[in-house]
Amino acid sequence: MGSPAVVLLRIAPLITATAGHICTLTQTIAFTTFMHLSVPTAHAPSVRAWTRPYLFNLGPIVLTAHLLALALLTCNTLPNLAVNAGMGPRVRQLYGIALGLEVLSVSLVGPKYRAAKMCWEGTDAKATVKGLGMIKRVNGWRLLLVDLPNWSCVLAAVVLELGK
């Protein structure tokens, strides 16, 4: 297959997309649980106490996904490494890892979580549901516009590689 650098550059988009899916999965589970009927009101202190053990378990998964994505982004943007591997232009143009990382930053401590937190701290339950519904829609668009094209590129790269 080649040197470790070439192998890393070839599998980086797949791992980055996987990290994105891990983040999306943790978000979807967390916010779906927030909207569950067992949370009686939008009162912030009770929600924090109710979700503390649950979010503690998700933290390491989200952190691991972000660290992995950052490491792979670094490897993909080091010009010398990419050029020496003969894949500089292809990696930058085909996979768009910088865009993927930007959208990947919607973790439980990101801006969307802060928006949800503001909704929860309000007294209007309808506003809370509306805010969390917005987060769900944004994640849906992210899957369609970022992760689906990324996985399509990965699949095409694998098919081309197997065809050689």
CSV table of C-alpha atoms in Angstrom, one decimal:
chain,number,residue,atom,x,y,z
A,1,MET,CA,0.0,0.0,0.0
A,2,GLY,CA,2.9,2.4,0.5
A,3,SER,CA,4.4,4.4,3.3
A,4,PRO,CA,2.5,5.1,6.5
A,5,ALA,CA,2.0,8.7,5.3
A,6,VAL,CA,0.3,7.5,2.1
A,7,VAL,CA,-1.9,5.0,4.0
A,8,LEU,CA,-2.9,7.7,6.5
A,9,LEU,CA,-3.8,10.1,3.8
A,10,ARG,CA,-5.9,7.5,2.0
A,11,ILE,CA,-7.9,6.5,5.1
A,12,ALA,CA,-8.1,10.0,6.6
A,13,PRO,CA,-11.4,10.9,4.9
A,14,LEU,CA,-13.1,7.7,6.0
A,15,ILE,CA,-12.0,8.2,9.7
A,16,THR,CA,-13.0,11.9,9.6
A,17,ALA,CA,-16.4,11.0,8.3
A,18,THR,CA,-16.7,8.3,11.0
A,19,ALA,CA,-15.8,10.8,13.6
A,20,GLY,CA,-18.5,13.1,12.3
A,21,HIS,CA,-21.1,10.3,12.5
A,22,ILE,CA,-20.0,9.6,16.1
A,23,CYS,CA,-20.6,13.3,17.0
A,24,THR,CA,-24.0,13.3,15.2
A,25,LEU,CA,-25.0,10.1,16.9
A,26,THR,CA,-24.2,11.4,20.4
A,27,GLN,CA,-26.0,14.7,19.7
A,28,THR,CA,-29.1,12.9,18.3
A,29,ILE,CA,-29.3,10.6,21.4
A,30,ALA,CA,-28.7,13.5,23.8
A,31,PHE,CA,-31.2,15.9,22.3
A,32,THR,CA,-33.8,13.2,21.7
A,33,THR,CA,-33.5,12.3,25.4
A,34,PHE,CA,-33.8,15.9,26.3
A,35,MET,CA,-37.1,16.1,24.5
A,36,HIS,CA,-38.4,12.9,26.1
A,37,LEU,CA,-41.6,13.3,28.2
A,38,SER,CA,-39.7,12.2,31.4
A,39,VAL,CA,-38.3,15.7,31.6
A,40,PRO,CA,-41.4,17.5,32.9
A,41,THR,CA,-40.4,21.1,32.4
A,42,ALA,CA,-37.8,23.3,30.8
A,43,HIS,CA,-36.3,24.1,34.2
A,44,ALA,CA,-32.5,24.1,33.7
A,45,PRO,CA,-31.3,22.8,37.2
A,46,SER,CA,-33.5,19.7,37.0
A,47,VAL,CA,-32.4,19.0,33.5
A,48,ARG,CA,-28.8,19.3,34.4
A,49,ALA,CA,-29.1,16.9,37.3
A,50,TRP,CA,-31.1,14.5,35.3
A,51,THR,CA,-28.7,14.4,32.4
A,52,ARG,CA,-25.3,14.6,34.3
A,53,PRO,CA,-24.5,10.8,34.3
A,54,TYR,CA,-25.7,10.4,30.7
A,55,LEU,CA,-23.6,13.3,29.3
A,56,PHE,CA,-20.6,12.1,31.3
A,57,ASN,CA,-20.6,8.9,29.4
A,58,LEU,CA,-20.9,10.7,26.0
A,59,GLY,CA,-18.0,13.1,26.8
A,60,PRO,CA,-15.1,10.7,26.0
A,61,ILE,CA,-16.7,9.6,22.8
A,62,VAL,CA,-17.2,13.2,21.5
A,63,LEU,CA,-13.7,14.2,22.7
A,64,THR,CA,-12.1,11.2,21.0
A,65,ALA,CA,-13.9,12.1,17.7
A,66,HIS,CA,-12.7,15.7,17.8
A,67,LEU,CA,-9.1,14.8,18.6
A,68,LEU,CA,-9.0,12.2,15.9
A,69,ALA,CA,-10.5,14.7,13.4
A,70,LEU,CA,-8.0,17.4,14.4
A,71,ALA,CA,-5.0,15.0,14.0
A,72,LEU,CA,-6.2,13.9,10.6
A,73,LEU,CA,-6.8,17.4,9.5
A,74,THR,CA,-3.3,18.3,10.5
A,75,CYS,CA,-1.9,15.4,8.5
A,76,ASN,CA,-4.0,16.4,5.4
A,77,THR,CA,-3.0,20.0,5.5
A,78,LEU,CA,0.8,19.6,5.9
A,79,PRO,CA,1.9,20.6,2.4
A,80,ASN,CA,5.2,18.6,2.5
A,81,LEU,CA,3.5,15.4,3.6
A,82,ALA,CA,0.7,15.7,1.1
A,83,VAL,CA,3.0,16.6,-1.8
A,84,ASN,CA,5.5,13.9,-0.9
A,85,ALA,CA,2.7,11.3,-0.9
A,86,GLY,CA,1.7,12.6,-4.3
A,87,MET,CA,-1.8,13.3,-3.1
A,88,GLY,CA,-1.8,17.0,-2.2
A,89,PRO,CA,-4.2,18.4,-4.8
A,90,ARG,CA,-6.5,15.3,-4.6
A,91,VAL,CA,-6.9,15.4,-0.9
A,92,ARG,CA,-7.6,19.1,-0.7
A,93,GLN,CA,-10.0,19.3,-3.6
A,94,LEU,CA,-11.9,16.0,-3.3
A,95,TYR,CA,-12.5,15.5,0.4
A,96,GLY,CA,-12.9,19.0,1.8
A,97,ILE,CA,-11.8,18.0,5.3
A,98,ALA,CA,-11.6,21.6,6.4
A,99,LEU,CA,-15.3,22.0,5.7
A,100,GLY,CA,-16.1,18.7,7.4
A,101,LEU,CA,-14.2,19.7,10.5
A,102,GLU,CA,-16.0,23.1,10.6
A,103,VAL,CA,-19.4,21.4,10.6
A,104,LEU,CA,-18.1,18.6,12.9
A,105,SER,CA,-17.6,21.2,15.6
A,106,VAL,CA,-21.3,20.8,16.7
A,107,SER,CA,-20.5,18.9,19.8
A,108,LEU,CA,-22.3,18.9,23.1
A,109,VAL,CA,-20.3,22.0,24.1
A,110,GLY,CA,-20.6,23.8,20.8
A,111,PRO,CA,-22.8,26.7,19.8
A,112,LYS,CA,-25.9,24.6,19.2
A,113,TYR,CA,-25.7,23.2,22.7
A,114,ARG,CA,-25.5,26.7,24.1
A,115,ALA,CA,-28.6,27.6,22.0
A,116,ALA,CA,-30.4,24.6,23.4
A,117,LYS,CA,-29.3,25.6,26.9
A,118,MET,CA,-30.7,29.1,26.5
A,119,CYS,CA,-34.0,27.5,25.4
A,120,TRP,CA,-34.1,25.2,28.5
A,121,GLU,CA,-33.4,28.1,30.8
A,122,GLY,CA,-36.5,29.9,29.5
A,123,THR,CA,-39.9,29.3,30.8
A,124,ASP,CA,-41.7,28.6,27.6
A,125,ALA,CA,-41.8,24.9,26.8
A,126,LYS,CA,-42.8,25.6,23.2
A,127,ALA,CA,-39.7,27.7,22.7
A,128,THR,CA,-37.6,24.8,24.1
A,129,VAL,CA,-39.1,22.3,21.7
A,130,LYS,CA,-38.7,24.8,18.8
A,131,GLY,CA,-35.0,25.3,19.6
A,132,LEU,CA,-34.3,21.6,19.9
A,133,GLY,CA,-36.2,21.0,16.7
A,134,MET,CA,-33.9,23.5,14.9
A,135,ILE,CA,-30.8,21.6,16.2
A,136,LYS,CA,-32.3,18.4,14.8
A,137,ARG,CA,-32.9,20.0,11.4
A,138,VAL,CA,-29.4,21.4,11.2
A,139,ASN,CA,-27.9,18.0,11.9
A,140,GLY,CA,-30.1,16.5,9.2
A,141,TRP,CA,-28.8,19.0,6.7
A,142,ARG,CA,-25.3,18.3,7.9
A,143,LEU,CA,-25.7,14.6,7.2
A,144,LEU,CA,-27.0,15.4,3.7
A,145,LEU,CA,-24.6,18.1,2.7
A,146,VAL,CA,-21.4,17.0,4.4
A,147,ASP,CA,-21.3,13.4,5.5
A,148,LEU,CA,-23.1,11.9,2.5
A,149,PRO,CA,-20.7,13.6,-0.1
A,150,ASN,CA,-17.8,12.6,2.1
A,151,TRP,CA,-18.8,9.0,2.3
A,152,SER,CA,-19.5,9.0,-1.5
A,153,CYS,CA,-15.9,10.2,-2.1
A,154,VAL,CA,-14.5,7.6,0.2
A,155,LEU,CA,-16.5,4.9,-1.6
A,156,ALA,CA,-15.3,6.2,-5.0
A,157,ALA,CA,-11.7,6.2,-3.8
A,158,VAL,CA,-12.0,2.6,-2.5
A,159,VAL,CA,-13.6,1.4,-5.8
A,160,LEU,CA,-10.8,3.2,-7.8
A,161,GLU,CA,-8.1,1.7,-5.6
A,162,LEU,CA,-9.5,-1.8,-5.9
A,163,GLY,CA,-9.8,-1.4,-9.7
A,164,LYS,CA,-6.1,-0.9,-10.1
